[in-house]
Amino acid sequence: MILQQLKAYLEEHGTTDRVTLSNHFGLSEDGVDAMLQVWIKKGKVSRMFDTIRGKEKGVRYTINQGISLNVQM
């Protein structure tokens, strides 16, 4: 299942940007977001937004290790 493959990829490669994931799995960036939202809701994956002067420049995903808390500011 693609959800398991996405999680396994993050576990193996660590923090990975959305573009790399979409290219590797042949998905759109929106598709990657939608699929990883399942793991984010379960607390297994975190989404990080890269910004420059308040403008979004990229999105990265990482596996949560141990006890962690997702916070968006």
C-alpha positions as a LaTeX table, in Angstrom:
\begin{tabular}{lrrr}
\hline
Residue & $x$ (\AA) & $y$ (\AA) & $z$ (\AA) \\
\hline
Met1 & 0.00 & 0.00 & 0.00 \\
Ile2 & 1.30 & 3.45 & $-0.90$ \\
Leu3 & 0.76 & 4.81 & 2.64 \\
Gln4 & 3.11 & 2.18 & 4.06 \\
Gln5 & 5.64 & 2.86 & 1.29 \\
Leu6 & 5.62 & 6.60 & 1.98 \\
Lys7 & 6.18 & 6.00 & 5.70 \\
Ala8 & 8.93 & 3.45 & 5.01 \\
Tyr9 & 10.68 & 5.91 & 2.66 \\
Leu10 & 10.67 & 8.59 & 5.37 \\
Glu11 & 11.96 & 6.11 & 7.96 \\
Glu12 & 14.82 & 5.14 & 5.65 \\
His13 & 15.72 & 8.58 & 4.26 \\
Gly14 & 14.80 & 10.87 & 7.14 \\
Thr15 & 13.43 & 14.35 & 6.50 \\
Thr16 & 12.39 & 14.60 & 2.85 \\
Asp17 & 10.85 & 17.41 & 0.84 \\
Arg18 & 7.50 & 17.08 & $-0.90$ \\
Val19 & 8.98 & 17.43 & $-4.41$ \\
Thr20 & 11.34 & 14.48 & $-3.86$ \\
Leu21 & 8.48 & 12.32 & $-2.57$ \\
Ser22 & 6.20 & 13.23 & $-5.47$ \\
Asn23 & 8.93 & 12.44 & $-8.01$ \\
His24 & 9.91 & 9.16 & $-6.34$ \\
Phe25 & 6.35 & 7.83 & $-6.08$ \\
Gly26 & 4.98 & 9.36 & $-9.29$ \\
Leu27 & 2.35 & 11.38 & $-7.43$ \\
Ser28 & 1.36 & 15.03 & $-7.55$ \\
Glu29 & 2.51 & 17.18 & $-4.64$ \\
Asp30 & $-1.14$ & 17.47 & $-3.58$ \\
Gly31 & $-1.38$ & 13.68 & $-3.66$ \\
Val32 & 1.63 & 13.38 & $-1.35$ \\
Asp33 & 0.01 & 15.89 & 1.03 \\
Ala34 & $-3.28$ & 14.01 & 1.05 \\
Met35 & $-1.69$ & 10.61 & 1.64 \\
Leu36 & 0.67 & 11.78 & 4.37 \\
Gln37 & $-2.19$ & 13.60 & 6.13 \\
Val38 & $-3.28$ & 10.14 & 7.35 \\
Trp39 & 0.06 & 9.65 & 9.14 \\
Ile40 & 0.06 & 13.25 & 10.39 \\
Lys41 & $-3.34$ & 12.75 & 12.04 \\
Lys42 & $-2.02$ & 9.58 & 13.72 \\
Gly43 & 1.01 & 11.52 & 15.01 \\
Lys44 & 3.52 & 9.39 & 13.09 \\
Val45 & 4.69 & 12.09 & 10.62 \\
Ser46 & 5.25 & 15.85 & 10.91 \\
Arg47 & 4.93 & 18.42 & 8.14 \\
Met48 & 7.32 & 21.39 & 8.16 \\
Phe49 & 6.85 & 24.51 & 6.05 \\
Asp50 & 9.97 & 26.26 & 4.77 \\
Thr51 & 9.40 & 30.00 & 4.53 \\
Ile52 & 11.38 & 33.02 & 3.46 \\
Arg53 & 10.03 & 36.38 & 4.61 \\
Gly54 & 6.69 & 34.81 & 5.38 \\
Lys55 & 6.25 & 33.18 & 1.97 \\
Glu56 & 6.07 & 29.40 & 1.69 \\
Lys57 & 9.05 & 28.05 & $-0.26$ \\
Gly58 & 8.68 & 24.33 & 0.36 \\
Val59 & 7.29 & 21.54 & 2.48 \\
Arg60 & 9.23 & 18.78 & 4.22 \\
Tyr61 & 8.06 & 15.66 & 6.03 \\
Thr62 & 9.74 & 13.72 & 8.80 \\
Ile63 & 8.99 & 10.70 & 10.98 \\
Asn64 & 8.21 & 11.54 & 14.61 \\
Gln65 & 10.64 & 9.83 & 16.95 \\
Gly66 & 9.41 & 8.83 & 20.39 \\
Ile67 & 7.21 & 11.34 & 22.14 \\
Ser68 & 6.61 & 14.42 & 20.04 \\
Leu69 & 4.03 & 17.11 & 19.57 \\
Asn70 & 2.95 & 18.67 & 16.26 \\
Val71 & 2.65 & 22.45 & 16.50 \\
Gln72 & 1.90 & 24.90 & 13.71 \\
Met73 & 2.69 & 28.58 & 14.29 \\
\hline
\end{tabular}
